[in-house]
PDB file of C-alpha atoms in Angstrom:
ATOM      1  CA  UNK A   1     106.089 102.392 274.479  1.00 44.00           C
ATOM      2  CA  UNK A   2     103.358 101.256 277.475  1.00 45.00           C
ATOM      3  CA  UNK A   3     101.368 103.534 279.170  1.00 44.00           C
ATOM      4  CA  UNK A   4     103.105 103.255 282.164  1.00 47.00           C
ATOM      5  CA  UNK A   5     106.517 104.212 280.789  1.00 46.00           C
ATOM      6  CA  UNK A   6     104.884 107.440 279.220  1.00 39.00           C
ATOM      7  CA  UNK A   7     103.203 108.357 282.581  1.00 49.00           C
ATOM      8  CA  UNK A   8     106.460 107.439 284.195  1.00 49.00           C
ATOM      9  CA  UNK A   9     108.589 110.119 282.119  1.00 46.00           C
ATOM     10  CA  UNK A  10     105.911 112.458 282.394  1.00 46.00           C
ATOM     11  CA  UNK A  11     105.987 112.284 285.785  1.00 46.00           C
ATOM     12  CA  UNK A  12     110.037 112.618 286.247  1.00 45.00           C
ATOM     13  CA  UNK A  13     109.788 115.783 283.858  1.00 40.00           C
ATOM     14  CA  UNK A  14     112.493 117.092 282.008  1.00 31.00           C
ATOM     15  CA  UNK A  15     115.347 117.807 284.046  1.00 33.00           C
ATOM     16  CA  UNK A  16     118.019 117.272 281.335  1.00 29.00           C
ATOM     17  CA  UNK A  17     116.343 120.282 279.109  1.00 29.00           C
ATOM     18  CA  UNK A  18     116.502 122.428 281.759  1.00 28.00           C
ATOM     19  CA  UNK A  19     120.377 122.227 281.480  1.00 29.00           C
ATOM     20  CA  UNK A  20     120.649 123.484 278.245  1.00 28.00           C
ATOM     21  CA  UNK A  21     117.483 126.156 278.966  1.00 27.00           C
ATOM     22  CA  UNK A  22     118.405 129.692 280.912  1.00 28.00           C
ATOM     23  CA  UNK A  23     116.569 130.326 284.429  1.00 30.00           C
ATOM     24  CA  UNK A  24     116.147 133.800 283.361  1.00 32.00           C
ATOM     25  CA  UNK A  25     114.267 133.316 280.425  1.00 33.00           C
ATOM     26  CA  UNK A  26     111.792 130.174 280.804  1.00 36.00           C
ATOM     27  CA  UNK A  27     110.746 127.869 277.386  1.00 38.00           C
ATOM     28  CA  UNK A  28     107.287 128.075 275.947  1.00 36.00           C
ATOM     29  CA  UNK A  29     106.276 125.051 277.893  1.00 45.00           C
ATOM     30  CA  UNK A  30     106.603 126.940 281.479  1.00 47.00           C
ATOM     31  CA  UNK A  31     104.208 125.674 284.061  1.00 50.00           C
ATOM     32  CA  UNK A  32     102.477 127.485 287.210  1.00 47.00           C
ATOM     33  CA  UNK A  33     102.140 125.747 290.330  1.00 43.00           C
ATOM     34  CA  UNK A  34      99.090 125.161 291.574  1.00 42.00           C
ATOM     35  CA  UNK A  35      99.392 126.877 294.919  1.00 37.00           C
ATOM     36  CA  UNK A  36     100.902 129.502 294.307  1.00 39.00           C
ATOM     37  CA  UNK A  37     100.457 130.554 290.585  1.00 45.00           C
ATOM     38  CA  UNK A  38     104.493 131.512 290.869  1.00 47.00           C
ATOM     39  CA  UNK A  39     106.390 129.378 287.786  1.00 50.00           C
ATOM     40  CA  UNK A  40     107.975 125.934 287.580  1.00 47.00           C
ATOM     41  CA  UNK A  41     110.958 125.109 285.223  1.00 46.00           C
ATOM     42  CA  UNK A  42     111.581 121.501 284.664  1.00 43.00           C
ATOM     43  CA  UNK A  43     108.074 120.275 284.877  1.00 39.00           C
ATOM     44  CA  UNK A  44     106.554 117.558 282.364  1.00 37.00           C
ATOM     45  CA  UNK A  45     104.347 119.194 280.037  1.00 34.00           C
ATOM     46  CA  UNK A  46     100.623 119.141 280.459  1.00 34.00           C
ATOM     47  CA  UNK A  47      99.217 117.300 283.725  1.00 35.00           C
ATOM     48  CA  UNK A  48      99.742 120.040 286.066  1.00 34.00           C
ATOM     49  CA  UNK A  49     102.974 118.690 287.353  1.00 36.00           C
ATOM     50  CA  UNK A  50     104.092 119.816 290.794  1.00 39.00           C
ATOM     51  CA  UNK A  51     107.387 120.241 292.476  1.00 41.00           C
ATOM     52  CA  UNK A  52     107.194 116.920 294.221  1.00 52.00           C
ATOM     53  CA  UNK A  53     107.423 115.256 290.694  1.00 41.00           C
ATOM     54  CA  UNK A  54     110.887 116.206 289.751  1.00 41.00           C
ATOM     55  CA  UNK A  55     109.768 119.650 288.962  1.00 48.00           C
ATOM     56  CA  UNK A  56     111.386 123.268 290.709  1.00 52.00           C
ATOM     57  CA  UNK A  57     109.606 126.162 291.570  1.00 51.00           C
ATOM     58  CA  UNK A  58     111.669 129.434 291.955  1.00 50.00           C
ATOM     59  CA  UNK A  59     110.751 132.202 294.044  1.00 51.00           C
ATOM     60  CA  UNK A  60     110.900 135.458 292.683  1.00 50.00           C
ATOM     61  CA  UNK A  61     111.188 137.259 295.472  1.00 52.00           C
ATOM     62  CA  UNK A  62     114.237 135.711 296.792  1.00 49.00           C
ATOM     63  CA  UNK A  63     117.764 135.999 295.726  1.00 45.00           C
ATOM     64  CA  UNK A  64     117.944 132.070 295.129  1.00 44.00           C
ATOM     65  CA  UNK A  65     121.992 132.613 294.711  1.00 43.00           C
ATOM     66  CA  UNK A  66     122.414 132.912 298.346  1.00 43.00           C
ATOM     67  CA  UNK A  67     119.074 131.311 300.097  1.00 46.00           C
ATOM     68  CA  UNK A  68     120.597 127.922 300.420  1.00 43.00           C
ATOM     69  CA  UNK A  69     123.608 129.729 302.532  1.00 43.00           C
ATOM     70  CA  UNK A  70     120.878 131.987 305.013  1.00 47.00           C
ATOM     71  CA  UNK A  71     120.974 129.951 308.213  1.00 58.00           C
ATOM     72  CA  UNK A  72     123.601 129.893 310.887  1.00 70.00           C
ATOM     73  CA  UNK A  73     124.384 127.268 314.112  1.00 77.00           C
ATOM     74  CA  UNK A  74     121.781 127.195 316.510  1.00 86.00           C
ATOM     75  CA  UNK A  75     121.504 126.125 320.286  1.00 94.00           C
ATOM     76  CA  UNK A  76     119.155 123.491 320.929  1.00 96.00           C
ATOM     77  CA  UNK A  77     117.805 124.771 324.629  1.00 96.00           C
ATOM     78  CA  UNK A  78     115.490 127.309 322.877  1.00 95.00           C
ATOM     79  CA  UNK A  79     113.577 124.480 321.149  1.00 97.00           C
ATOM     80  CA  UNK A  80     113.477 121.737 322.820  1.00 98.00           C
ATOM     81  CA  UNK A  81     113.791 120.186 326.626  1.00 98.00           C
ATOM     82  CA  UNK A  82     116.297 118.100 326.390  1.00 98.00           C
ATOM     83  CA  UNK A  83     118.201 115.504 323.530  1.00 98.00           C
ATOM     84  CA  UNK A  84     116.599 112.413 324.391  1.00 98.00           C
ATOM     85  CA  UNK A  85     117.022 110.407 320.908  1.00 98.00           C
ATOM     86  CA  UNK A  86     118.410 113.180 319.352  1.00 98.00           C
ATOM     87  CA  UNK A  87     116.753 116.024 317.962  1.00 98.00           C
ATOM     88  CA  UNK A  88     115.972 117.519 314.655  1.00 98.00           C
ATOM     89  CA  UNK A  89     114.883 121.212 314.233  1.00 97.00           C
ATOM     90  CA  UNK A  90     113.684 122.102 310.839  1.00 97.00           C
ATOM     91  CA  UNK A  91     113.810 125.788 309.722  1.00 95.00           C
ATOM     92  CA  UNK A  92     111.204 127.206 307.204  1.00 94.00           C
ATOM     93  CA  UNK A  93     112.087 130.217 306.956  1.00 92.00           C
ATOM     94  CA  UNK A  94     116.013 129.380 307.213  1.00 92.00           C
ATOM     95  CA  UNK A  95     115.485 126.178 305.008  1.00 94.00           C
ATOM     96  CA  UNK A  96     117.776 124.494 307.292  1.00 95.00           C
ATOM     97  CA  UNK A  97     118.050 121.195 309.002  1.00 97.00           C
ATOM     98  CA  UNK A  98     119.756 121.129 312.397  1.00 97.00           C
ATOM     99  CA  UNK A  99     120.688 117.351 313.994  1.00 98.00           C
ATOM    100  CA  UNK A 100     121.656 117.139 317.551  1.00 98.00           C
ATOM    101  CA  UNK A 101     122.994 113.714 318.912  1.00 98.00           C
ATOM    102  CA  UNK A 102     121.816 112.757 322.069  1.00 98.00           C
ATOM    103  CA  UNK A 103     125.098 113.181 323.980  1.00 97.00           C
ATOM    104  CA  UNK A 104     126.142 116.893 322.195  1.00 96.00           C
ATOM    105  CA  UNK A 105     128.723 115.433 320.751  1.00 97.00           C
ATOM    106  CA  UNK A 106     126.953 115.183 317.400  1.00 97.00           C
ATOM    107  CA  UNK A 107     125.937 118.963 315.938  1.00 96.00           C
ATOM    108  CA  UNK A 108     125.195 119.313 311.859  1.00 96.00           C
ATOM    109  CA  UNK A 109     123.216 121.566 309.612  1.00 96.00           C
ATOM    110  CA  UNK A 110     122.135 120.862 305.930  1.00 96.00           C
ATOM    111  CA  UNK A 111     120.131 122.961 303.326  1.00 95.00           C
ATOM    112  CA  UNK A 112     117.270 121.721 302.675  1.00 96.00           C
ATOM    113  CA  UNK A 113     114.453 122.460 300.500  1.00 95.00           C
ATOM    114  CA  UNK A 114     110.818 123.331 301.701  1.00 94.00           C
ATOM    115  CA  UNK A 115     107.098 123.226 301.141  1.00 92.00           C
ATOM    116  CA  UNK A 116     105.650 125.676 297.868  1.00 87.00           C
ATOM    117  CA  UNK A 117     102.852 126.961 300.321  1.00 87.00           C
ATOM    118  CA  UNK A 118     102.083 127.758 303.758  1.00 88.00           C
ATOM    119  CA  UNK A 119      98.827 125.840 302.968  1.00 85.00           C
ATOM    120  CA  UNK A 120     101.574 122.784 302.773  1.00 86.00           C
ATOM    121  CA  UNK A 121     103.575 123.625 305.535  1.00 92.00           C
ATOM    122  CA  UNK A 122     103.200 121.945 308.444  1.00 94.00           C
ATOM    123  CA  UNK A 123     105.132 123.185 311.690  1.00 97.00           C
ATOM    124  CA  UNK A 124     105.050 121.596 315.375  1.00 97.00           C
ATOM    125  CA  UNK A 125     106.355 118.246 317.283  1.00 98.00           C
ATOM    126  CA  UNK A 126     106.556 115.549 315.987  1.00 98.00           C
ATOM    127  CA  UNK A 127     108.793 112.571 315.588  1.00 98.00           C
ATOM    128  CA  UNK A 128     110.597 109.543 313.632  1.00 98.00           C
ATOM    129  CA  UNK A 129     108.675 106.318 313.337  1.00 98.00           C
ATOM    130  CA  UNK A 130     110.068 104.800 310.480  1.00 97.00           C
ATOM    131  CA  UNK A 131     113.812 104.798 308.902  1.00 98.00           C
ATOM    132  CA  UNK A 132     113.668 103.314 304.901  1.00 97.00           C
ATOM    133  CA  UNK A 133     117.085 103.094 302.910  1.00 97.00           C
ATOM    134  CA  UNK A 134     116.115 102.889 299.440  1.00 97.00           C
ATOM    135  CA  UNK A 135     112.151 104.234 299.425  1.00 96.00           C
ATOM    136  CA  UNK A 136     109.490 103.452 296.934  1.00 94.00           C
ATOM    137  CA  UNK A 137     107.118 106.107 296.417  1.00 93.00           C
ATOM    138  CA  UNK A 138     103.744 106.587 296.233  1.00 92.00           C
ATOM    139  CA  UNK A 139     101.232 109.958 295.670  1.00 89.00           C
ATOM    140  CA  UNK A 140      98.703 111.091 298.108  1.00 89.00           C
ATOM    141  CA  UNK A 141      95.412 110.482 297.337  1.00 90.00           C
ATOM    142  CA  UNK A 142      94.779 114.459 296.570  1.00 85.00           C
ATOM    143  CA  UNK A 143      98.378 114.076 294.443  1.00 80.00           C
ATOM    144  CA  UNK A 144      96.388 111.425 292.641  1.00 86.00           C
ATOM    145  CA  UNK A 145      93.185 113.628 292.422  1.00 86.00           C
ATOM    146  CA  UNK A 146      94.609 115.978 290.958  1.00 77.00           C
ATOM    147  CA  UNK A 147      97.037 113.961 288.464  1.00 79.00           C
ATOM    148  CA  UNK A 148      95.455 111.165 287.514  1.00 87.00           C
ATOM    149  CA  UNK A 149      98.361 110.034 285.120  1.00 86.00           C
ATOM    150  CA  UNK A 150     100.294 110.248 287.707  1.00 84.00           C
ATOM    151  CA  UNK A 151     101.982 106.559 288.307  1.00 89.00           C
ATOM    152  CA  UNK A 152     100.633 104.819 291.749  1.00 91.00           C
ATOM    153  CA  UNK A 153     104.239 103.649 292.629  1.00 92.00           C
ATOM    154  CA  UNK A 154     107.391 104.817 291.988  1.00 92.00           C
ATOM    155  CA  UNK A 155     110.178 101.731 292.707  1.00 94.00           C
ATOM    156  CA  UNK A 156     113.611 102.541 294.536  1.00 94.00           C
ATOM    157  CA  UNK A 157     116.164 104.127 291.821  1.00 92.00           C
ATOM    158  CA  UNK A 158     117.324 107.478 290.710  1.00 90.00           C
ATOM    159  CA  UNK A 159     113.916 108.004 289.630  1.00 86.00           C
ATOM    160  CA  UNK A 160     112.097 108.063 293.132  1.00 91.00           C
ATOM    161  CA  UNK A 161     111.332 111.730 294.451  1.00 91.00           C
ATOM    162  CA  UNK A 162     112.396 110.275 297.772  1.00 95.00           C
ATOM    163  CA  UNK A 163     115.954 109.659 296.968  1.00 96.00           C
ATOM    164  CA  UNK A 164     118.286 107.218 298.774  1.00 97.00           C
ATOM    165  CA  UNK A 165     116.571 107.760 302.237  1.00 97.00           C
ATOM    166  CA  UNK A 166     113.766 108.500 303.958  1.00 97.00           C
ATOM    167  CA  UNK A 167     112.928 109.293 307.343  1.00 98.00           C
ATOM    168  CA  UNK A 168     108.903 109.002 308.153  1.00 98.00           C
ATOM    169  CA  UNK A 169     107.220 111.695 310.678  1.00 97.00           C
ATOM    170  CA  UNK A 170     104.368 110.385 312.818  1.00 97.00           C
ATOM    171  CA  UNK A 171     102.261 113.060 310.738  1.00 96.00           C
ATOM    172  CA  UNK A 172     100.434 111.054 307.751  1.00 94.00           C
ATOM    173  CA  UNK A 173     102.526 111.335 304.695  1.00 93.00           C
ATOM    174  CA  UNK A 174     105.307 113.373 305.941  1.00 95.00           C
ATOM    175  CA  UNK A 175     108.781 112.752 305.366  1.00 97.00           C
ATOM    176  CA  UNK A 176     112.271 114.559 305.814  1.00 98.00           C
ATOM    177  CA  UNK A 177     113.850 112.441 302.693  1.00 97.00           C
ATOM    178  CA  UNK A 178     116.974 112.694 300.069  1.00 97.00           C
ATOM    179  CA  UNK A 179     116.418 113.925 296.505  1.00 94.00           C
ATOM    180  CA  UNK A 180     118.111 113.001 293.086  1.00 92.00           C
ATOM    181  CA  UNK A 181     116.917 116.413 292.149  1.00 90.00           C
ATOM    182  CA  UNK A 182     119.738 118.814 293.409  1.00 90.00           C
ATOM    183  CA  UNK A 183     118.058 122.174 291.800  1.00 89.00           C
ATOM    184  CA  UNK A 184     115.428 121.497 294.627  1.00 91.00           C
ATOM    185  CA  UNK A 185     117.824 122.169 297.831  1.00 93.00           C
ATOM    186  CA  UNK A 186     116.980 125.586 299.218  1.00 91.00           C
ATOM    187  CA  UNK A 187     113.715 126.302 297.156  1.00 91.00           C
ATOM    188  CA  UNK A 188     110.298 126.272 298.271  1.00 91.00           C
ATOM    189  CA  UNK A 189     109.834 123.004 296.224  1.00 89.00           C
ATOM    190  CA  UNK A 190     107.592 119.913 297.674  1.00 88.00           C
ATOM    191  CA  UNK A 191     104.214 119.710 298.956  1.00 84.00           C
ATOM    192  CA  UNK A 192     104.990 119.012 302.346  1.00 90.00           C
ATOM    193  CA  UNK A 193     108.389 117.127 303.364  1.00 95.00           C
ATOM    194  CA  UNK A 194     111.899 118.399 303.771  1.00 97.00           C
ATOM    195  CA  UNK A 195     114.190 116.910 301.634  1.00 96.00           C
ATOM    196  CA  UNK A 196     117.944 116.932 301.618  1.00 97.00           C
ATOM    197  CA  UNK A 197     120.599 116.482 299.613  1.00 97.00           C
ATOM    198  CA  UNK A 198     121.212 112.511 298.893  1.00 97.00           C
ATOM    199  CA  UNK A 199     124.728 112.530 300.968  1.00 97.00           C
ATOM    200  CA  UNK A 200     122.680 114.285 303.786  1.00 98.00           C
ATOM    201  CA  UNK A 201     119.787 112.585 304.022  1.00 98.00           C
ATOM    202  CA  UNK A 202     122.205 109.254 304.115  1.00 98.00           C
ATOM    203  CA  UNK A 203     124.599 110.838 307.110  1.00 98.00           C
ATOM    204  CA  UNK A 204     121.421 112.128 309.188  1.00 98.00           C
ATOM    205  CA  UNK A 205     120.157 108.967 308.582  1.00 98.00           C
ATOM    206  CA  UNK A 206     122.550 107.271 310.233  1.00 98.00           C
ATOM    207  CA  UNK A 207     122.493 109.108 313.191  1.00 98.00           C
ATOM    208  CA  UNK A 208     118.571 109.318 313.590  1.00 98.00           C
ATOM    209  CA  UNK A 209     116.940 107.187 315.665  1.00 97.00           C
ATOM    210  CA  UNK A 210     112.896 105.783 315.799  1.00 98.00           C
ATOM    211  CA  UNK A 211     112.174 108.301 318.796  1.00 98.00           C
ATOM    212  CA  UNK A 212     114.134 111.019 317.320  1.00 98.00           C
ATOM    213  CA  UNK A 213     112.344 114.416 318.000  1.00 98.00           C
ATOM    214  CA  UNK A 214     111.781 116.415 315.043  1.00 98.00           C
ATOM    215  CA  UNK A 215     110.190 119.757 315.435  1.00 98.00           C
ATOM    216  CA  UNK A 216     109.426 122.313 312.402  1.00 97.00           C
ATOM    217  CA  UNK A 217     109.364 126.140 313.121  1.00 95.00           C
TER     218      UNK A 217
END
């Protein structure tokens, strides 16, 4: 086996031996996170994966059964001045999505899954520059500080920690983007972007626009 096929499935982690592994009681190999010392199940052994890797960190101080289901309908006048493009609100502490089409004829919400840390969380205006169907991936350079073995490109494919679709923020490395990694939806698991579900990500997609507004609260 190369080098870069061992990194690779280090990276990915083991998602299928968390299916046959209880929540409630963790295997010896249990990881931390980094930020937040609170555990990850899922993660590759050894090479301090984090969540954005395929990994899932569960918060213990939520009921997780019912934190993907905590957000309601919202009216867009609070948050923004008008629908110009559209408009995407993104709830933290919800872990929601909210899409409004330009016209109001267009309203949806979608779990979604959030950053580990406040450190990681980035709230304000900002907007979409850059739609990608099919996105490669690629680690920050303080991802790749602090994982070396870490591959430096991750193709399109069921493998890619971006999913099916990705929408790009004018904010350096940000992304609201699909995941193949359903345990992830309603966690506090990425170290920075939203992601959503692969069928959401693909129908927001289609109704974002470059000029969307996207604003984080």
């Amino acid at each position: 086996m190369s080098m870069t096929a061992f990194n690779r499935r280090a990276f990915l982690g083991s998602a299928a031996a968390l299916g046959a592994t209880s929540l409630a009681a963790p295997g010896f190999a249990q990881q931390f996170d980094p930020y937040t010392g609170q555990p990850i199940y899922g993660g590759a052994t050894g090479g301090g994966a984090t969540p954005d890797a395929g990994a899932v960190q569960y918060d213990s101080g939520t009921d997780q059964r019912h934190n993907i289901s905590s957000f309601r309908a919202q009216d867009w006048r609070p948050y923004f001045d008008n629908l110009t493009n559209g408009a995407i609100l993104c709830d933290i502490t919800s872990r929601a999505v909210h899409f409004w089409s330009e016209d109001e004829s267009v309203y949806r919400v979608y779990p979604s899954s959030i950053p580990v840390s406040k450190d990681l969380t980035r709230l304000g205006r900002t907007e979409i520059i850059k739609k990608v169907e099919g996105p490669s991936w690629a680690p920050t350079p303080e991802m790749k500080e602090r994982n070396p073995s870490w591959p430096d490109f991750v193709p399109p494919g069921p493998d890619n920690p971006l999913g099916t679709h990705a929408l790009w923020l004018s904010w350096q490395y940000y992304r609201i983007h699909g995941t193949h990694d359903t345990r992830k939806i309603g966690r506090k698991s990425s170290n920075g972007c939203i992601g959503l579900y692969n069928e959401h990500i693909k129908e927001l997609f289609g109704m974002a626009k470059i000029g969307t507004q996207v604003l984080l609260i």
